[in-house]
CSV table of C-alpha atoms in Angstrom, one decimal:
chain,number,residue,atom,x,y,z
A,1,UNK,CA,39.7,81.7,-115.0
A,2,UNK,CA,37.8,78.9,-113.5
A,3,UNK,CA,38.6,75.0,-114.5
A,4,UNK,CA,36.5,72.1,-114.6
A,5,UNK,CA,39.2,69.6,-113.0
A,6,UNK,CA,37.5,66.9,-111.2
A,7,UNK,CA,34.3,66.1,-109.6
A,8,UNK,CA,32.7,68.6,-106.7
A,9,UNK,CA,31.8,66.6,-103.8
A,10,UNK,CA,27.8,67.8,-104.5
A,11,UNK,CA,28.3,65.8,-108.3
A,12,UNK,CA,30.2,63.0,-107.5
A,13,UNK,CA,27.5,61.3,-104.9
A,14,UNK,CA,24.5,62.5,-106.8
A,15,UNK,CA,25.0,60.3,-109.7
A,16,UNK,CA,23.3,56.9,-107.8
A,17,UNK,CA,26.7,55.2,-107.3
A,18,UNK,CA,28.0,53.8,-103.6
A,19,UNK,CA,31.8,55.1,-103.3
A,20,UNK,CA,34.0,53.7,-100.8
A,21,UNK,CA,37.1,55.2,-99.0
A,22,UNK,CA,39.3,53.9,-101.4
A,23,UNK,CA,37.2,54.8,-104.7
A,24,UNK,CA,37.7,58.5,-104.5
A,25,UNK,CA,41.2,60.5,-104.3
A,26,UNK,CA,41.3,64.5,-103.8
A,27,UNK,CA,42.4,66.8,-105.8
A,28,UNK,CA,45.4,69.0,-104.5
A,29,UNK,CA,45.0,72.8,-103.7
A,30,UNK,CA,46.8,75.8,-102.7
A,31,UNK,CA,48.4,76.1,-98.6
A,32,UNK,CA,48.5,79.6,-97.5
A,33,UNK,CA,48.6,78.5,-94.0
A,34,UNK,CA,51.4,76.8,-91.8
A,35,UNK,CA,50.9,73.2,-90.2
A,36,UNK,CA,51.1,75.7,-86.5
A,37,UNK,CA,47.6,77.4,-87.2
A,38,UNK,CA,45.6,73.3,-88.3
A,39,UNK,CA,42.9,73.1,-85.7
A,40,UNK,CA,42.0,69.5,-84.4
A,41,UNK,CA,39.4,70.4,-82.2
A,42,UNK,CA,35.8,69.3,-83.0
A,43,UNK,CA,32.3,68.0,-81.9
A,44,UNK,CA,31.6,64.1,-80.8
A,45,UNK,CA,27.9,65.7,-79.7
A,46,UNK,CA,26.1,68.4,-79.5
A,47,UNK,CA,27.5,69.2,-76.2
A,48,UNK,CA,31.1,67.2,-76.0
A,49,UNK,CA,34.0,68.6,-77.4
A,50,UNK,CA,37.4,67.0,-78.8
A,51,UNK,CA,41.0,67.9,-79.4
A,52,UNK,CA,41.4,65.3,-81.9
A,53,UNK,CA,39.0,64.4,-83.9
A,54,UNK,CA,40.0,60.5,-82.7
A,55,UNK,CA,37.3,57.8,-81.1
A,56,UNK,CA,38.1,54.6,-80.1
A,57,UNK,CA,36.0,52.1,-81.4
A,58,UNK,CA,33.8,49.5,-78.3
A,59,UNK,CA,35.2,46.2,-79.2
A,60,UNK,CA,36.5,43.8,-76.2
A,61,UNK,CA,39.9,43.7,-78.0
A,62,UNK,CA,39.9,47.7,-78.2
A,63,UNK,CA,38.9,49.8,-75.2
A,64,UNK,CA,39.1,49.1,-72.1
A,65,UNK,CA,40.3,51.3,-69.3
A,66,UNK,CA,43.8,51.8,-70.7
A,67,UNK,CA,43.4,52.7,-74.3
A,68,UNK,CA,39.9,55.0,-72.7
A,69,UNK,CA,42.5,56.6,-70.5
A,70,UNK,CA,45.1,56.9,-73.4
A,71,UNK,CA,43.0,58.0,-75.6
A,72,UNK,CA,41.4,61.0,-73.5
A,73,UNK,CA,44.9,62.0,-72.6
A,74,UNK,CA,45.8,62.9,-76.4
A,75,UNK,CA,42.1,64.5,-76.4
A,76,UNK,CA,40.2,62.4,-78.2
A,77,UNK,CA,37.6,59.7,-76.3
A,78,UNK,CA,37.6,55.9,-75.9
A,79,UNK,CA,34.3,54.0,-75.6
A,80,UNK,CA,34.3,50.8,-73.3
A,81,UNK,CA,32.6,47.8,-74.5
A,82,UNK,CA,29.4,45.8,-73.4
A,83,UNK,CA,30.9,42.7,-73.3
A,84,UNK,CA,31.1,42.0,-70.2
A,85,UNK,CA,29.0,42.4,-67.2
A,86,UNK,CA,27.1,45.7,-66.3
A,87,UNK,CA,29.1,46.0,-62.9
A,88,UNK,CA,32.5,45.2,-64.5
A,89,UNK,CA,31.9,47.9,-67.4
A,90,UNK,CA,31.2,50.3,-64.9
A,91,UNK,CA,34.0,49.7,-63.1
A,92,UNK,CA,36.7,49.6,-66.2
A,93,UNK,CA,35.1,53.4,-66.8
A,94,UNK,CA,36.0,54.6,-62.7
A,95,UNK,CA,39.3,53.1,-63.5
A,96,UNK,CA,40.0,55.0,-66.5
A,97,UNK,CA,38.2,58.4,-64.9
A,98,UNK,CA,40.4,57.5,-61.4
A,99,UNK,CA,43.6,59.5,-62.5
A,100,UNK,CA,45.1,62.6,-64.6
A,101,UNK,CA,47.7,60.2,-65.2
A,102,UNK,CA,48.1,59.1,-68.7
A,103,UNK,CA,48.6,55.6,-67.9
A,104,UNK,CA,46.6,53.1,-66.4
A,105,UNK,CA,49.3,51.2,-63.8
A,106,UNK,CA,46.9,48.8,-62.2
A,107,UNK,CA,48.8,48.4,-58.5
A,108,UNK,CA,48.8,45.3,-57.1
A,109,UNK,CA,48.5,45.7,-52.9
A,110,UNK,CA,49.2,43.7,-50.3
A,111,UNK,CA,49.0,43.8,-46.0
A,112,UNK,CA,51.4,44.0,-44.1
A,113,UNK,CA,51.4,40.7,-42.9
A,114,UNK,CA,51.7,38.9,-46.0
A,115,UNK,CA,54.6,37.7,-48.2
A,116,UNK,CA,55.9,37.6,-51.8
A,117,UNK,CA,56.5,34.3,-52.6
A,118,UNK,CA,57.0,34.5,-56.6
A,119,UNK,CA,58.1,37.9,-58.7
A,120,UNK,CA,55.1,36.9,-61.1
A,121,UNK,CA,53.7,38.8,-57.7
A,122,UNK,CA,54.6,42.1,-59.1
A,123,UNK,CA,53.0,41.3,-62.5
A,124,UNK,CA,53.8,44.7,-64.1
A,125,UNK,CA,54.1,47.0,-61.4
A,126,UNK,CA,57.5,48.5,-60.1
A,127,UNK,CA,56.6,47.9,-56.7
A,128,UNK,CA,53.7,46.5,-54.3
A,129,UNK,CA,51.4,48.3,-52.0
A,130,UNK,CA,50.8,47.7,-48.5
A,131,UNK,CA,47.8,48.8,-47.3
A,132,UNK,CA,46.4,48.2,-44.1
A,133,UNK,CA,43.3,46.0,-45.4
A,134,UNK,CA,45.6,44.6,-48.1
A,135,UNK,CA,43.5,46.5,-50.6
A,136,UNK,CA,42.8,50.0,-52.9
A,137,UNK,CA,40.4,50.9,-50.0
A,138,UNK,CA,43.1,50.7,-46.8
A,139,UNK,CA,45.2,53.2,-45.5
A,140,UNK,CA,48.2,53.3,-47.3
A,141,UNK,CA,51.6,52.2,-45.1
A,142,UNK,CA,54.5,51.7,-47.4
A,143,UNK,CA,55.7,49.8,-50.4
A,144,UNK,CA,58.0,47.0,-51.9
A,145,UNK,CA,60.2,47.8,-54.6
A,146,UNK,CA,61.0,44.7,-57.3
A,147,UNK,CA,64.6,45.1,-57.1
A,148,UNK,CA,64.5,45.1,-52.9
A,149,UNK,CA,62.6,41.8,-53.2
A,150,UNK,CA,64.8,39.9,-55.1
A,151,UNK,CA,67.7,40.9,-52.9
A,152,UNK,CA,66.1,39.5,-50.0
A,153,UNK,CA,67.8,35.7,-48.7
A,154,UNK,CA,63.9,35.1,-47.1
A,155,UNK,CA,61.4,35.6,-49.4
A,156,UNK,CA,58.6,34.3,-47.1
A,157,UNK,CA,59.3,37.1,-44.7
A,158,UNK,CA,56.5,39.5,-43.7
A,159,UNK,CA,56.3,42.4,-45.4
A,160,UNK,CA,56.2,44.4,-42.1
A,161,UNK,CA,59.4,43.3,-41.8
A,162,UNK,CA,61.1,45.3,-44.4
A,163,UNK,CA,59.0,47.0,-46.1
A,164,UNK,CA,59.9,50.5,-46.6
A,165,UNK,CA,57.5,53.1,-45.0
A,166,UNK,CA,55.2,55.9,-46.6
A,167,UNK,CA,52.6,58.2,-46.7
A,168,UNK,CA,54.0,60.6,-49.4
A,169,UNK,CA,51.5,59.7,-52.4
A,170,UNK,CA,50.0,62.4,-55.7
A,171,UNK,CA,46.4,63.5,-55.8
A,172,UNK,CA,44.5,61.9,-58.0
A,173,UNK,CA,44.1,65.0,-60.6
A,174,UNK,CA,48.1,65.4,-60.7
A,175,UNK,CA,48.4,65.5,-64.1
A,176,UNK,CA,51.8,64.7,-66.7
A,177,UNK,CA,53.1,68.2,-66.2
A,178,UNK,CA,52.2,68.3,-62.8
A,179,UNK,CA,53.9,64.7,-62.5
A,180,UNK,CA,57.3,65.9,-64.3
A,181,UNK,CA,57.5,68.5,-61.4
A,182,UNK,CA,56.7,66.1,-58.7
A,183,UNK,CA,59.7,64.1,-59.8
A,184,UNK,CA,61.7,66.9,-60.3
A,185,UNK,CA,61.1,68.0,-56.8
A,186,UNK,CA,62.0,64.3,-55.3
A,187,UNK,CA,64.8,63.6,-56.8
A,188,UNK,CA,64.9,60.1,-54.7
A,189,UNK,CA,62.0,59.0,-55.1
A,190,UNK,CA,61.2,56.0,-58.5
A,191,UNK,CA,57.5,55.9,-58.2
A,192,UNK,CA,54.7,57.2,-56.5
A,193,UNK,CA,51.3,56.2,-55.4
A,194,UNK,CA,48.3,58.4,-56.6
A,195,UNK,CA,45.2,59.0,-54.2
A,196,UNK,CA,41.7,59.9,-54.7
A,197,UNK,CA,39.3,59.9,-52.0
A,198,UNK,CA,41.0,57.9,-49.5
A,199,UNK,CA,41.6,54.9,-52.2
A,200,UNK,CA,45.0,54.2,-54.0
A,201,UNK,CA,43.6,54.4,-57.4
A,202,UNK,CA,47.1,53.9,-59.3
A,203,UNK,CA,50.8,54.1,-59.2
A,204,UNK,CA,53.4,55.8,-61.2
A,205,UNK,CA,57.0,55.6,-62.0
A,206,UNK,CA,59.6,57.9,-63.0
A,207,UNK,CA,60.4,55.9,-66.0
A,208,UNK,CA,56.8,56.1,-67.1
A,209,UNK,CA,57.3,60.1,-66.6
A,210,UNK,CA,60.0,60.4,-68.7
A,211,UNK,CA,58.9,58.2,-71.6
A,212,UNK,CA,56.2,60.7,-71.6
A,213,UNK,CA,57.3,64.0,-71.5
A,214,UNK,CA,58.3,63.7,-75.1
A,215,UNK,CA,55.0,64.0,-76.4
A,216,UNK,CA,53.7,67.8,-75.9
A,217,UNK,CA,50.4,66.6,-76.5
A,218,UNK,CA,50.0,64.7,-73.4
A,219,UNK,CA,51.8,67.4,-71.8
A,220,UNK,CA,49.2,70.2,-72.7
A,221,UNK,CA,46.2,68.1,-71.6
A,222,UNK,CA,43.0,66.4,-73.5
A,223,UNK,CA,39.6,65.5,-73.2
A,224,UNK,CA,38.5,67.0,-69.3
A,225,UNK,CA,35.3,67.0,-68.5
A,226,UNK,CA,33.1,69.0,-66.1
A,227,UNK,CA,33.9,66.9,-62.8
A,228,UNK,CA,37.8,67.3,-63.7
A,229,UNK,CA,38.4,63.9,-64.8
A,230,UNK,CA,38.9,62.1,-68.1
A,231,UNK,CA,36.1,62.3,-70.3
A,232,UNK,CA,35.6,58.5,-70.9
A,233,UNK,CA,32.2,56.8,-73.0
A,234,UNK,CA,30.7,52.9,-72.5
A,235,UNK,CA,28.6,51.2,-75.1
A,236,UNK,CA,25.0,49.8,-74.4
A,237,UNK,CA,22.3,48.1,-76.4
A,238,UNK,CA,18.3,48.1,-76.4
A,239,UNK,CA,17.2,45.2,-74.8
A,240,UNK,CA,15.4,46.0,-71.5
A,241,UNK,CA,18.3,45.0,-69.5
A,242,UNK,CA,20.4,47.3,-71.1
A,243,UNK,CA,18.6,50.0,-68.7
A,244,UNK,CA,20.4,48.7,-65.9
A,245,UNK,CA,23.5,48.7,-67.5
A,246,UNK,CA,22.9,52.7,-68.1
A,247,UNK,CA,22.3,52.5,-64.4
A,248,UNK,CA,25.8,51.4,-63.4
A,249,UNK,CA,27.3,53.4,-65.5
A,250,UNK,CA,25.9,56.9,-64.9
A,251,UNK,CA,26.5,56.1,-61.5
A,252,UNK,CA,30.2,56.2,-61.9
A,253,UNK,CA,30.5,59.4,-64.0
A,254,UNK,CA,29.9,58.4,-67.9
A,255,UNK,CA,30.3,61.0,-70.1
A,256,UNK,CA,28.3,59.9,-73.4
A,257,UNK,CA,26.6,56.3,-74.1
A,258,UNK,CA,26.7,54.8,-77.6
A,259,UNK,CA,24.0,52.3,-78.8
A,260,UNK,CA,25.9,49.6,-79.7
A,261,UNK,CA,23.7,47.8,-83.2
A,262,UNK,CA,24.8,47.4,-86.7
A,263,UNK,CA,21.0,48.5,-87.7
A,264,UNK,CA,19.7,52.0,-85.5
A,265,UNK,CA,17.1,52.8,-87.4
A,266,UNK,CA,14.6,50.6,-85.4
A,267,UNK,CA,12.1,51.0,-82.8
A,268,UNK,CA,13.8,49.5,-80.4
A,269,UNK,CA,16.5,52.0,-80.5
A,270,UNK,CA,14.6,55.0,-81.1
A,271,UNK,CA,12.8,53.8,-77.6
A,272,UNK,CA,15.7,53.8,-76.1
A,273,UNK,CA,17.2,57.0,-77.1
A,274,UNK,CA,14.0,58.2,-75.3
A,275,UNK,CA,14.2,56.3,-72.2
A,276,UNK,CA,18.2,58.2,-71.7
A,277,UNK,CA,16.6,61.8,-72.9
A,278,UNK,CA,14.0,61.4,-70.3
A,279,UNK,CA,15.8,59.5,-67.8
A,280,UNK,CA,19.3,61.4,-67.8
A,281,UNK,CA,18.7,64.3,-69.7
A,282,UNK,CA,22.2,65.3,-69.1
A,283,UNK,CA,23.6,62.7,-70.6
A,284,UNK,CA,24.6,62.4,-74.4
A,285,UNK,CA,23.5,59.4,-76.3
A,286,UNK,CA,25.0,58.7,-79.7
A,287,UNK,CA,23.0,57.0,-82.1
A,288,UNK,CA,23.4,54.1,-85.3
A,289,UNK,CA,24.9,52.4,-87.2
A,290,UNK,CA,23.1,54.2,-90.2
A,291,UNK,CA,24.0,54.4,-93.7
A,292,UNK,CA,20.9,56.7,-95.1
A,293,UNK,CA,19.6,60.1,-94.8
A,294,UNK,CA,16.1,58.1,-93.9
A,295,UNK,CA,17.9,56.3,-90.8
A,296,UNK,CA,19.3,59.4,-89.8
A,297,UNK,CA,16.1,61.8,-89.8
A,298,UNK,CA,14.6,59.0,-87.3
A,299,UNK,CA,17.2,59.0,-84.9
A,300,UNK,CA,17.5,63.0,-85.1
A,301,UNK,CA,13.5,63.2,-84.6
A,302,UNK,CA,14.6,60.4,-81.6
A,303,UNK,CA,16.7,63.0,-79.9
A,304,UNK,CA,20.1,61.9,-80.7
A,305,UNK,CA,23.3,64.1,-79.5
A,306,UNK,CA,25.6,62.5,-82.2
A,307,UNK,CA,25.1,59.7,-84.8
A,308,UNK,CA,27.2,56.6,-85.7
A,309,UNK,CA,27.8,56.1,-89.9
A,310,UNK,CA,28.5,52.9,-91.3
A,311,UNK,CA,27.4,49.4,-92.1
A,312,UNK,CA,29.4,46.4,-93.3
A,313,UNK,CA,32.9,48.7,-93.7
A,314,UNK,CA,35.0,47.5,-90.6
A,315,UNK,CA,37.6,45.0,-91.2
A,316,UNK,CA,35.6,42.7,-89.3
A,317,UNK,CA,31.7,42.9,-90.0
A,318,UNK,CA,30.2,40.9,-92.7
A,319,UNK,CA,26.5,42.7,-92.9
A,320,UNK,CA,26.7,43.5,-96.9
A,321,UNK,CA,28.0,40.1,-97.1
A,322,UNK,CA,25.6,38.3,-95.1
A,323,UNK,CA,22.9,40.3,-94.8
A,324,UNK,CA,22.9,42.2,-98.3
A,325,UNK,CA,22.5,45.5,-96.6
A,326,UNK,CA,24.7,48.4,-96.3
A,327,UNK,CA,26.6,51.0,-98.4
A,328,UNK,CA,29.9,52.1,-99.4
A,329,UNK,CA,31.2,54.0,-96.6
A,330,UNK,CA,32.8,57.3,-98.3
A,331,UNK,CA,28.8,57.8,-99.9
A,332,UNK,CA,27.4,57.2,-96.3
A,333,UNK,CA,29.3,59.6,-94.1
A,334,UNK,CA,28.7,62.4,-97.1
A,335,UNK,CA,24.6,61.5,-97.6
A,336,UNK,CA,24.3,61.2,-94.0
A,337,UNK,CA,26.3,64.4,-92.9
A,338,UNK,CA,24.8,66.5,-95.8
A,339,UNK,CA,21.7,66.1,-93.4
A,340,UNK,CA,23.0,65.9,-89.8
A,341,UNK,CA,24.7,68.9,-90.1
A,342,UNK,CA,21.8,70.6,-90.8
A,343,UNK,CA,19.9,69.9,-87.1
A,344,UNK,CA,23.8,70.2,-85.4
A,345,UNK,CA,24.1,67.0,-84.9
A,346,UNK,CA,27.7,65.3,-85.4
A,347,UNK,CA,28.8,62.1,-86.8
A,348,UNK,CA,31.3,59.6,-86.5
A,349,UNK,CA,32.8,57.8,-89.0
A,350,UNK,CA,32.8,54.2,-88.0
A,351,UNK,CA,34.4,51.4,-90.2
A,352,UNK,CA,36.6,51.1,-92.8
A,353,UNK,CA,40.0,53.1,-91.2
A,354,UNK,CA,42.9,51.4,-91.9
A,355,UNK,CA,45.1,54.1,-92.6
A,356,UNK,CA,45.9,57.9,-92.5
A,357,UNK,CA,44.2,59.0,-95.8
A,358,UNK,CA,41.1,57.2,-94.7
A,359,UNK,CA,40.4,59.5,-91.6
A,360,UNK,CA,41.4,62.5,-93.7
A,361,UNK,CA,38.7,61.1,-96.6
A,362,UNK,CA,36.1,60.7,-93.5
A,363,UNK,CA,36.4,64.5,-91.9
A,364,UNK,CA,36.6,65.9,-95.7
A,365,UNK,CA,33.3,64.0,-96.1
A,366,UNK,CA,31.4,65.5,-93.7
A,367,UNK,CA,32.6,63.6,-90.2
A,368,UNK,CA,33.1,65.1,-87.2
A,369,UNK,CA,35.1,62.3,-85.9
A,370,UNK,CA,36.5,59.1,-86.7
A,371,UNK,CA,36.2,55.8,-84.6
A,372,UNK,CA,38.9,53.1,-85.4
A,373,UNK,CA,39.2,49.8,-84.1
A,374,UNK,CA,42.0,47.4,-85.9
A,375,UNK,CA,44.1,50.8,-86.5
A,376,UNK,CA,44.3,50.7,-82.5
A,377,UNK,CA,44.2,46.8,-81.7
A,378,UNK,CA,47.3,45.3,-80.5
A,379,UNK,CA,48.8,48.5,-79.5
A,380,UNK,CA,50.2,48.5,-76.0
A,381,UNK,CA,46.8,49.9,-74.3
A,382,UNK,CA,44.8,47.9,-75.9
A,383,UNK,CA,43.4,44.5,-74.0
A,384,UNK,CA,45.5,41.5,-74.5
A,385,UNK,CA,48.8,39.9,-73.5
A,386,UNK,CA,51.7,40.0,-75.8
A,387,UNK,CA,52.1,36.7,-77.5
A,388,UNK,CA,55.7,35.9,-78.4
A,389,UNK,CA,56.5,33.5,-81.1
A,390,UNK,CA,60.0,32.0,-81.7
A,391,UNK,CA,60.5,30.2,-85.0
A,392,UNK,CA,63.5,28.1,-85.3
A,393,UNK,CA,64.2,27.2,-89.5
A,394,UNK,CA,66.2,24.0,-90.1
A,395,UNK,CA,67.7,23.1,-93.1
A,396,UNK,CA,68.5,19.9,-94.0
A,397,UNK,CA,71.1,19.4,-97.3
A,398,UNK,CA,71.7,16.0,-99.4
């Protein structure tokens, strides 16, 4: 017996009405299947492939090289902001490829001649690393532990002078598993440094190991790419200069590029898409924001590896409010997917996350993926300082 109970997908957003997240609910339906056999995997592109179907979004208070390090690690992808200079996002993308290592230490190094006058020295590394040239690039010669600094009577003693001396480091591609055997096998040892071509790239502890190696995930790997390292993406715009800022990055190893602009259906962007085909043909370039079938066939017709939905639905974009443009977000990831998935192209949902049921609303709908930015800001990889507040309450009485 069949049952009309509810709306199919096909009914619901033919009727001429803009549906966000929150205006639709499923249905319930039958489980035959344990939670075991749930496949994650899916497309970002055409050619990339995901474990998680998880994108961080390219805001300066989202992704940077930790949370892009992170967020490979669990197998999904972070995408570095523009914000900043073209030879500074470059370099936050080497530093999150750099390592296997799921977290991003940043060692602080020293030579061998100088001292440690303040612990603020250490910032948040266990130890410091002396290095011939006092940098990532020298020869590494041994380290400083925290704790045997603040035992020493004179602190503006050279480090030469008691620092403790090694060359035992972890290659570069030494993964979590690999790491929870490395510790296993030196038993003495808190923290090690991590190498890649001659250049201390990172350091990591034993306590950072062990916090780990609860979460299988990290364990069983995530988003590798060809070259063997982190598969990490970098935002970019359209303006002319932009093509310089593509420069940089391809030169450090950038997996995909996303076009950062709340409107991609424009020439500017559909020139651009064609400048990276031409220029890097290897490279995938993810188009957008659209919101319309019409937006989408351009950038398609452009060339696009994977396309970017939404327009006014993040927590902090104003363009339907300012602007009058846009559409509500659950409609646009099922209009725009309807004809996406037709040429093989993938899409992300972008805006409008702020919970679970959202991203599960998002990949029913059509997405491939999902990028979120204020469901990730203020966790710990994400850019910032923690801020702590104490508020002392008086109360007077009569």
């Amino acid at each position: 017996m069949e049952f009309e109970d509810g709306y199919s997908a096909q009914k619901l957003f033919h009727q001429g009405y803009s549906y966000t997240y929150d205006d639709i609910i499923f249905l319930p339906g039958y489980i035959g299947f344990p939670v075991e056999q749930v496949e994650l995997s899916t497309k970002l592109t055409r050619n990339i492939s995901l474990n998680i179907p998880c994108v961080s979004s390219p805001m300066d208070t989202v992704t940077e090289s930790s949370m892009a390090r992170a967020m490979a690690a669990l197998g999904g992808i972070g995408i570095i902001h523009a914000n900043i200079s073209p030879s500074d996002q470059a370099s936050l993308v080497k530093a999150a490829k750099s390592s296997r290592f799921p977290v991003l230490s940043n060692p602080v190094f020293r030579s061998p001649s100088d001292s440690i006058i303040s612990i603020e020295d250490f910032a948040d590394a266990p130890c410091i690393l002396i290095t011939d040239s006092g940098d990532c690039r020298g020869k590494l010669v041994g380290y400083v532990a925290k704790s045997d600094w603040m035992n020493l009577t004179d602190k503006e003693t050279q480090l030469a002078d008691y620092m403790v001396e090694s060359h035992d480091f972890a290659p570069w591609d030494c993964d979590l598993a690999r790491m929870i055997c490395y510790f296993e096998e030196k038993a003495e040892k808190e923290f090690t440094p991590i190498i890649k071509g001659g250049e201390t790239v990172d350091v990591t502890g034993r306590e950072d190991v062990e916090r780990l190696r609860g979460y299988p995930r990290l364990v069983r790997g995530g988003s590798v790419g060809p070259d063997g390292e982190w598969m990490v993406g970098a935002a970019i715009g359209t303006r002319e200069v932009d093509k310089e800022r593509l420069q940089h990055l391809v030169k450090v190893g950038v997996n995909v590029v996303v076009l950062n602009s709340s409107q991609g259906n424009s020439l500017y962007q559909i020139d651009m898409i064609k400048y990276v085909k031409k220029t890097y043909p290897e490279l995938d370039v993810i188009g957008g924001n659209v919101v319309t079938m019409y937006q989408a066939d351009n950038l398609i017709k452009a060339g696009v590896d994977g396309l970017r939905v939404g327009m006014g639905s993040g927590s902090i974009c104003t363009t339907q409010e300012v602007r009058a443009v846009g559409r509500g977000q659950a409609t646009a990831v099922y209009k725009v997917s309807s004809l996406a998935s037709q040429y093989g192209v993938p899409i992300i949902a972008d805006g409008g996350i702020s919970n679970s049921g959202h991203i599960v609303k998002a990949l029913s709908l059509g997405a491939s993926t999902v990028m979120m930015g204020s469901f990730l800001a203020g966790s710990t990889e994400a850019p910032g300082a923690y801020v702590v507040q104490v508020i002392c309450s008086y109360y007077c009485y009569a």
